[in-house]
Amino acid sequence: MSIYFDNAATTPLFPEVIELLDKLNRESFANPSSIHSLGRKAKKQLEKSRADIAEILQAKTNEIFFCSSATEANNMIFNLLDYDLVITSPAEHASVIESAKATTKPIHWLELNQEGFIDLENLERILQEKSQDNKKILLSIMHGNNEIGTLQNIKAIAELSQKFSNVFFHSDCVQTFTKHEIILQDPCPDFISASAHKIHGPKGVGFLYIKNSIQEKYSHKFKTLIVGGGQESDMRSGTENINAIIAFALAAQINNQKERRERVNSLHEYFFKKLNTNDFICHGPKNLEQRVNGNLNFSLNNCKLRSEELVLQMDLKGFALSSGSACTSNKAEAAFAIESSYVLRACGIDESISSRAIRVSLSSFNNFADIDSFFLAIKELEAKFPLKQMIKSP
Ligand code: PLP
């Protein structure tokens, strides 16, 4: 049985979620839009799940809209409103980057420092400059980076964006929802997106949060991506994936438990300390508190294997980890391993280092012994595939 260290890509279901889904799939099948009692019961469960998720975020129930994934939620946001310009970062998830490109609106790409942070003063200057002719701006900055774990200060970004009446702020919170506290009380983003399968819930369900004040002002202008029967208050048509939504709400409640976060945090700290030697080069923030809980990204100083080779060699030794984002590994260029992580490149990390980077992402299912055996396996690979020191020119 392999040791699973790829929880940023997806997570195993909580046993409680498996049990619930099993029961629901056997017993509950009604359409929540049906008016008979089975349908009304399904509707009640749907609304309870919405309320449970809203409660975790301290949001209002009518601010949560369910959809098929965070990819869909991100696409919805980019299609929802009229705006003239996108401001985003080159380290966003592909579903944001590709949505931004698909709008054909001008995109301003924010610079990142080596740890993956945007510069808030620079952002303020850019917002001021771009707002001069009152252009409408969609600002999209993720909360936690899926590859290198950088946690942006979304409260500060929200505060800044609220100084400008022409700016909408969206934050992709896929890697942080329930792993970090997110309170959707002002100042907070106008939109957030999240996904169930990153928090031990089922695949194929996500949500989009839309702040009430934005709904009140603009809902008559909203353009929805999927039209039809008008489910989800006309925001997203299609019969809701009701059993998966109920399971999502349960997974969110379990993953939001303080003890669970603390467990991941202590595993994270233990792993991070072991990387603090000359054998490794860590990527992303140096300060653990500024990292997504459980995310580690590093290159091996004494091993010549490139990222994908390392992942495959570790797989042979029984460890599932990754070389970066699972979503970009479908792209043609990734299949031939021509390019290293686009996130590390955006942070200015030299190709000779970024091409050997790997990502470990932990969950509360892991334990300290898993981590110890990981480092033993790495030692074996270093011995088998040593990196001959390059002769430096004088
Ligand atoms: N955003 C981030 C930061 C992610 O890590 C992912 C998944 O890898 C997504 C969006 C897309 O989520 P989904 O798999 O629900 O489409």
PDB file of C-alpha atoms in Angstrom, residues 77-246:
ATOM      1  CA  ILE A  77     -16.683  34.222 -12.259  1.00  0.00           C
ATOM      2  CA  PHE A  78     -14.824  35.263 -15.376  1.00  0.00           C
ATOM      3  CA  ASN A  79     -18.086  35.153 -17.350  1.00  0.00           C
ATOM      4  CA  LEU A  80     -20.397  36.688 -14.759  1.00  0.00           C
ATOM      5  CA  LEU A  81     -19.861  40.412 -15.143  1.00  0.00           C
ATOM      6  CA  ASP A  82     -18.732  43.030 -17.603  1.00  0.00           C
ATOM      7  CA  TYR A  83     -15.258  44.312 -16.932  1.00  0.00           C
ATOM      8  CA  ASP A  84     -12.507  45.870 -19.029  1.00  0.00           C
ATOM      9  CA  LEU A  85      -9.346  44.421 -17.568  1.00  0.00           C
ATOM     10  CA  VAL A  86      -8.106  41.408 -15.611  1.00  0.00           C
ATOM     11  CA  ILE A  87      -5.374  41.697 -12.997  1.00  0.00           C
ATOM     12  CA  THR A  88      -4.028  38.368 -11.846  1.00  0.00           C
ATOM     13  CA  SER A  89      -0.826  36.486 -11.114  1.00  0.00           C
ATOM     14  CA  PRO A  90       1.083  33.980 -13.240  1.00  0.00           C
ATOM     15  CA  ALA A  91       0.944  31.459 -10.350  1.00  0.00           C
ATOM     16  CA  GLU A  92      -2.848  31.010 -10.451  1.00  0.00           C
ATOM     17  CA  HIS A  93      -4.412  27.636 -11.175  1.00  0.00           C
ATOM     18  CA  ALA A  94      -4.887  26.812 -14.875  1.00  0.00           C
ATOM     19  CA  SER A  95      -8.663  27.273 -14.508  1.00  0.00           C
ATOM     20  CA  VAL A  96      -8.096  30.951 -13.646  1.00  0.00           C
ATOM     21  CA  ILE A  97      -5.307  31.580 -16.146  1.00  0.00           C
ATOM     22  CA  GLU A  98      -7.185  29.955 -19.028  1.00  0.00           C
ATOM     23  CA  SER A  99     -10.477  31.660 -18.062  1.00  0.00           C
ATOM     24  CA  ALA A 100      -8.689  35.013 -18.028  1.00  0.00           C
ATOM     25  CA  LYS A 101      -7.145  34.361 -21.446  1.00  0.00           C
ATOM     26  CA  ALA A 102     -10.478  33.160 -22.870  1.00  0.00           C
ATOM     27  CA  THR A 103     -12.160  36.483 -22.074  1.00  0.00           C
ATOM     28  CA  THR A 104      -9.793  38.161 -24.582  1.00  0.00           C
ATOM     29  CA  LYS A 105      -9.738  41.170 -22.237  1.00  0.00           C
ATOM     30  CA  PRO A 106      -6.334  42.748 -21.515  1.00  0.00           C
ATOM     31  CA  ILE A 107      -4.535  40.971 -18.656  1.00  0.00           C
ATOM     32  CA  HIS A 108      -2.075  42.600 -16.304  1.00  0.00           C
ATOM     33  CA  TRP A 109       0.170  39.904 -14.774  1.00  0.00           C
ATOM     34  CA  LEU A 110       1.410  40.790 -11.292  1.00  0.00           C
ATOM     35  CA  GLU A 111       5.018  40.102 -10.399  1.00  0.00           C
ATOM     36  CA  LEU A 112       5.862  37.604  -7.668  1.00  0.00           C
ATOM     37  CA  ASN A 113       8.862  37.486  -5.381  1.00  0.00           C
ATOM     38  CA  GLN A 114      10.915  34.292  -4.905  1.00  0.00           C
ATOM     39  CA  GLU A 115       8.509  33.045  -2.225  1.00  0.00           C
ATOM     40  CA  GLY A 116       5.509  33.592  -4.505  1.00  0.00           C
ATOM     41  CA  PHE A 117       4.074  36.688  -2.797  1.00  0.00           C
ATOM     42  CA  ILE A 118       2.570  39.629  -4.642  1.00  0.00           C
ATOM     43  CA  ASP A 119       3.653  43.080  -3.514  1.00  0.00           C
ATOM     44  CA  LEU A 120       0.675  44.924  -2.011  1.00  0.00           C
ATOM     45  CA  GLU A 121       2.163  48.396  -2.541  1.00  0.00           C
ATOM     46  CA  ASN A 122       2.762  47.570  -6.178  1.00  0.00           C
ATOM     47  CA  LEU A 123      -0.811  46.252  -6.454  1.00  0.00           C
ATOM     48  CA  GLU A 124      -2.173  49.499  -5.013  1.00  0.00           C
ATOM     49  CA  ARG A 125      -0.126  51.527  -7.512  1.00  0.00           C
ATOM     50  CA  ILE A 126      -1.398  49.389 -10.399  1.00  0.00           C
ATOM     51  CA  LEU A 127      -5.031  49.621  -9.229  1.00  0.00           C
ATOM     52  CA  GLN A 128      -4.680  53.409  -8.989  1.00  0.00           C
ATOM     53  CA  GLU A 129      -3.117  53.674 -12.410  1.00  0.00           C
ATOM     54  CA  LYS A 130      -5.586  51.319 -14.137  1.00  0.00           C
ATOM     55  CA  SER A 131      -8.580  52.942 -12.414  1.00  0.00           C
ATOM     56  CA  GLN A 132      -7.883  56.381 -13.800  1.00  0.00           C
ATOM     57  CA  ASP A 133     -10.439  56.171 -16.585  1.00  0.00           C
ATOM     58  CA  ASN A 134     -12.805  54.246 -14.314  1.00  0.00           C
ATOM     59  CA  LYS A 135     -12.296  50.959 -16.124  1.00  0.00           C
ATOM     60  CA  LYS A 136     -13.922  47.953 -14.427  1.00  0.00           C
ATOM     61  CA  ILE A 137     -11.296  45.516 -13.160  1.00  0.00           C
ATOM     62  CA  LEU A 138     -11.537  41.835 -12.207  1.00  0.00           C
ATOM     63  CA  LEU A 139      -8.743  41.106  -9.747  1.00  0.00           C
ATOM     64  CA  SER A 140      -8.150  37.390  -9.198  1.00  0.00           C
ATOM     65  CA  ILE A 141      -5.579  36.317  -6.590  1.00  0.00           C
ATOM     66  CA  MET A 142      -5.618  32.853  -5.055  1.00  0.00           C
ATOM     67  CA  HIS A 143      -5.513  32.427  -1.277  1.00  0.00           C
ATOM     68  CA  GLY A 144      -3.120  29.452  -1.156  1.00  0.00           C
ATOM     69  CA  ASN A 145      -0.935  28.325  -4.018  1.00  0.00           C
ATOM     70  CA  ASN A 146      -1.414  24.671  -4.946  1.00  0.00           C
ATOM     71  CA  GLU A 147       2.212  24.095  -5.967  1.00  0.00           C
ATOM     72  CA  ILE A 148       4.437  26.036  -3.587  1.00  0.00           C
ATOM     73  CA  GLY A 149       1.955  26.777  -0.800  1.00  0.00           C
ATOM     74  CA  THR A 150       2.264  30.578  -0.656  1.00  0.00           C
ATOM     75  CA  LEU A 151      -0.564  32.071   1.419  1.00  0.00           C
ATOM     76  CA  GLN A 152      -1.500  35.525   0.184  1.00  0.00           C
ATOM     77  CA  ASN A 153      -3.013  38.000   2.612  1.00  0.00           C
ATOM     78  CA  ILE A 154      -6.516  38.040   1.114  1.00  0.00           C
ATOM     79  CA  LYS A 155      -7.899  40.270   3.885  1.00  0.00           C
ATOM     80  CA  ALA A 156      -5.353  42.959   3.011  1.00  0.00           C
ATOM     81  CA  ILE A 157      -6.023  42.536  -0.724  1.00  0.00           C
ATOM     82  CA  ALA A 158      -9.779  42.793  -0.081  1.00  0.00           C
ATOM     83  CA  GLU A 159      -9.263  45.929   1.992  1.00  0.00           C
ATOM     84  CA  LEU A 160      -7.221  47.422  -0.810  1.00  0.00           C
ATOM     85  CA  SER A 161      -9.668  46.468  -3.553  1.00  0.00           C
ATOM     86  CA  GLN A 162     -12.540  47.994  -1.570  1.00  0.00           C
ATOM     87  CA  LYS A 163     -10.890  51.402  -1.859  1.00  0.00           C
ATOM     88  CA  PHE A 164     -11.746  51.189  -5.557  1.00  0.00           C
ATOM     89  CA  SER A 165     -15.420  51.054  -6.531  1.00  0.00           C
ATOM     90  CA  ASN A 166     -14.469  49.721  -9.977  1.00  0.00           C
ATOM     91  CA  VAL A 167     -12.656  46.597  -8.711  1.00  0.00           C
ATOM     92  CA  PHE A 168     -14.157  43.122  -8.188  1.00  0.00           C
ATOM     93  CA  PHE A 169     -11.958  40.782  -6.167  1.00  0.00           C
ATOM     94  CA  HIS A 170     -12.051  37.009  -6.644  1.00  0.00           C
ATOM     95  CA  SER A 171      -9.957  34.555  -4.655  1.00  0.00           C
ATOM     96  CA  ASP A 172      -9.511  30.871  -5.503  1.00  0.00           C
ATOM     97  CA  CYS A 173      -9.652  29.266  -2.038  1.00  0.00           C
ATOM     98  CA  VAL A 174      -9.477  25.638  -3.191  1.00  0.00           C
ATOM     99  CA  GLN A 175      -6.302  24.863  -1.249  1.00  0.00           C
ATOM    100  CA  THR A 176      -7.326  26.695   1.916  1.00  0.00           C
ATOM    101  CA  PHE A 177     -11.070  26.189   2.484  1.00  0.00           C
ATOM    102  CA  THR A 178     -11.323  24.487   5.939  1.00  0.00           C
ATOM    103  CA  LYS A 179      -7.507  24.091   6.073  1.00  0.00           C
ATOM    104  CA  HIS A 180      -7.173  27.740   7.127  1.00  0.00           C
ATOM    105  CA  GLU A 181      -9.701  30.068   8.647  1.00  0.00           C
ATOM    106  CA  ILE A 182     -11.555  32.088   6.036  1.00  0.00           C
ATOM    107  CA  ILE A 183     -14.046  34.610   7.401  1.00  0.00           C
ATOM    108  CA  LEU A 184     -16.219  36.212   4.788  1.00  0.00           C
ATOM    109  CA  GLN A 185     -16.992  39.370   6.747  1.00  0.00           C
ATOM    110  CA  ASP A 186     -15.798  42.683   5.345  1.00  0.00           C
ATOM    111  CA  PRO A 187     -13.122  43.207   4.221  1.00  0.00           C
ATOM    112  CA  CYS A 188     -13.305  39.992   2.219  1.00  0.00           C
ATOM    113  CA  PRO A 189     -13.257  38.956  -1.447  1.00  0.00           C
ATOM    114  CA  ASP A 190     -16.373  39.546  -3.561  1.00  0.00           C
ATOM    115  CA  PHE A 191     -16.108  35.994  -4.910  1.00  0.00           C
ATOM    116  CA  ILE A 192     -14.427  32.837  -3.749  1.00  0.00           C
ATOM    117  CA  SER A 193     -14.295  29.324  -5.196  1.00  0.00           C
ATOM    118  CA  ALA A 194     -13.721  25.939  -3.521  1.00  0.00           C
ATOM    119  CA  SER A 195     -13.907  22.224  -4.236  1.00  0.00           C
ATOM    120  CA  ALA A 196     -14.960  19.148  -2.228  1.00  0.00           C
ATOM    121  CA  HIS A 197     -12.340  16.644  -3.357  1.00  0.00           C
ATOM    122  CA  LYS A 198      -9.444  18.614  -1.836  1.00  0.00           C
ATOM    123  CA  ILE A 199     -10.921  18.188   1.641  1.00  0.00           C
ATOM    124  CA  HIS A 200     -11.819  14.478   1.701  1.00  0.00           C
ATOM    125  CA  GLY A 201     -15.156  15.009  -0.019  1.00  0.00           C
ATOM    126  CA  PRO A 202     -16.320  13.601  -3.370  1.00  0.00           C
ATOM    127  CA  LYS A 203     -15.115  14.693  -6.798  1.00  0.00           C
ATOM    128  CA  GLY A 204     -17.419  16.645  -9.098  1.00  0.00           C
ATOM    129  CA  VAL A 205     -18.743  19.237  -6.657  1.00  0.00           C
ATOM    130  CA  GLY A 206     -17.646  22.739  -5.774  1.00  0.00           C
ATOM    131  CA  PHE A 207     -19.107  26.095  -4.877  1.00  0.00           C
ATOM    132  CA  LEU A 208     -18.907  29.702  -5.777  1.00  0.00           C
ATOM    133  CA  TYR A 209     -19.437  32.399  -3.135  1.00  0.00           C
ATOM    134  CA  ILE A 210     -20.860  35.712  -4.306  1.00  0.00           C
ATOM    135  CA  LYS A 211     -21.027  38.499  -1.737  1.00  0.00           C
ATOM    136  CA  ASN A 212     -24.553  39.792  -1.109  1.00  0.00           C
ATOM    137  CA  SER A 213     -23.664  43.410  -1.810  1.00  0.00           C
ATOM    138  CA  ILE A 214     -22.428  42.375  -5.285  1.00  0.00           C
ATOM    139  CA  GLN A 215     -25.609  40.365  -5.883  1.00  0.00           C
ATOM    140  CA  GLU A 216     -27.777  43.331  -4.857  1.00  0.00           C
ATOM    141  CA  LYS A 217     -25.954  45.714  -7.162  1.00  0.00           C
ATOM    142  CA  TYR A 218     -25.268  43.550 -10.211  1.00  0.00           C
ATOM    143  CA  SER A 219     -27.422  40.403 -10.263  1.00  0.00           C
ATOM    144  CA  HIS A 220     -29.646  41.852 -13.021  1.00  0.00           C
ATOM    145  CA  LYS A 221     -26.497  41.943 -15.193  1.00  0.00           C
ATOM    146  CA  PHE A 222     -25.083  38.506 -14.269  1.00  0.00           C
ATOM    147  CA  LYS A 223     -24.283  36.229 -17.214  1.00  0.00           C
ATOM    148  CA  THR A 224     -24.452  32.596 -16.215  1.00  0.00           C
ATOM    149  CA  LEU A 225     -22.336  29.954 -17.843  1.00  0.00           C
ATOM    150  CA  ILE A 226     -24.883  27.122 -17.785  1.00  0.00           C
ATOM    151  CA  VAL A 227     -28.491  28.048 -18.540  1.00  0.00           C
ATOM    152  CA  GLY A 228     -31.575  25.852 -18.380  1.00  0.00           C
ATOM    153  CA  GLY A 229     -33.922  25.041 -15.515  1.00  0.00           C
ATOM    154  CA  GLY A 230     -32.713  27.884 -13.305  1.00  0.00           C
ATOM    155  CA  GLN A 231     -31.424  25.805 -10.384  1.00  0.00           C
ATOM    156  CA  GLU A 232     -29.148  27.428  -7.803  1.00  0.00           C
ATOM    157  CA  SER A 233     -31.229  30.625  -7.823  1.00  0.00           C
ATOM    158  CA  ASP A 234     -30.760  30.942 -11.583  1.00  0.00           C
ATOM    159  CA  MET A 235     -26.978  31.039 -11.211  1.00  0.00           C
ATOM    160  CA  ARG A 236     -26.215  27.510 -12.399  1.00  0.00           C
ATOM    161  CA  SER A 237     -28.753  25.342 -14.167  1.00  0.00           C
ATOM    162  CA  GLY A 238     -28.692  21.557 -14.014  1.00  0.00           C
ATOM    163  CA  THR A 239     -30.055  19.190 -11.379  1.00  0.00           C
ATOM    164  CA  GLU A 240     -27.843  19.552  -8.322  1.00  0.00           C
ATOM    165  CA  ASN A 241     -25.466  16.673  -7.511  1.00  0.00           C
ATOM    166  CA  ILE A 242     -27.406  16.441  -4.291  1.00  0.00           C
ATOM    167  CA  ASN A 243     -25.774  13.468  -2.554  1.00  0.00           C
ATOM    168  CA  ALA A 244     -22.283  14.768  -3.353  1.00  0.00           C
ATOM    169  CA  ILE A 245     -23.281  18.211  -2.025  1.00  0.00           C
ATOM    170  CA  ILE A 246     -24.513  16.703   1.259  1.00  0.00           C
TER     171      ILE A 246
END
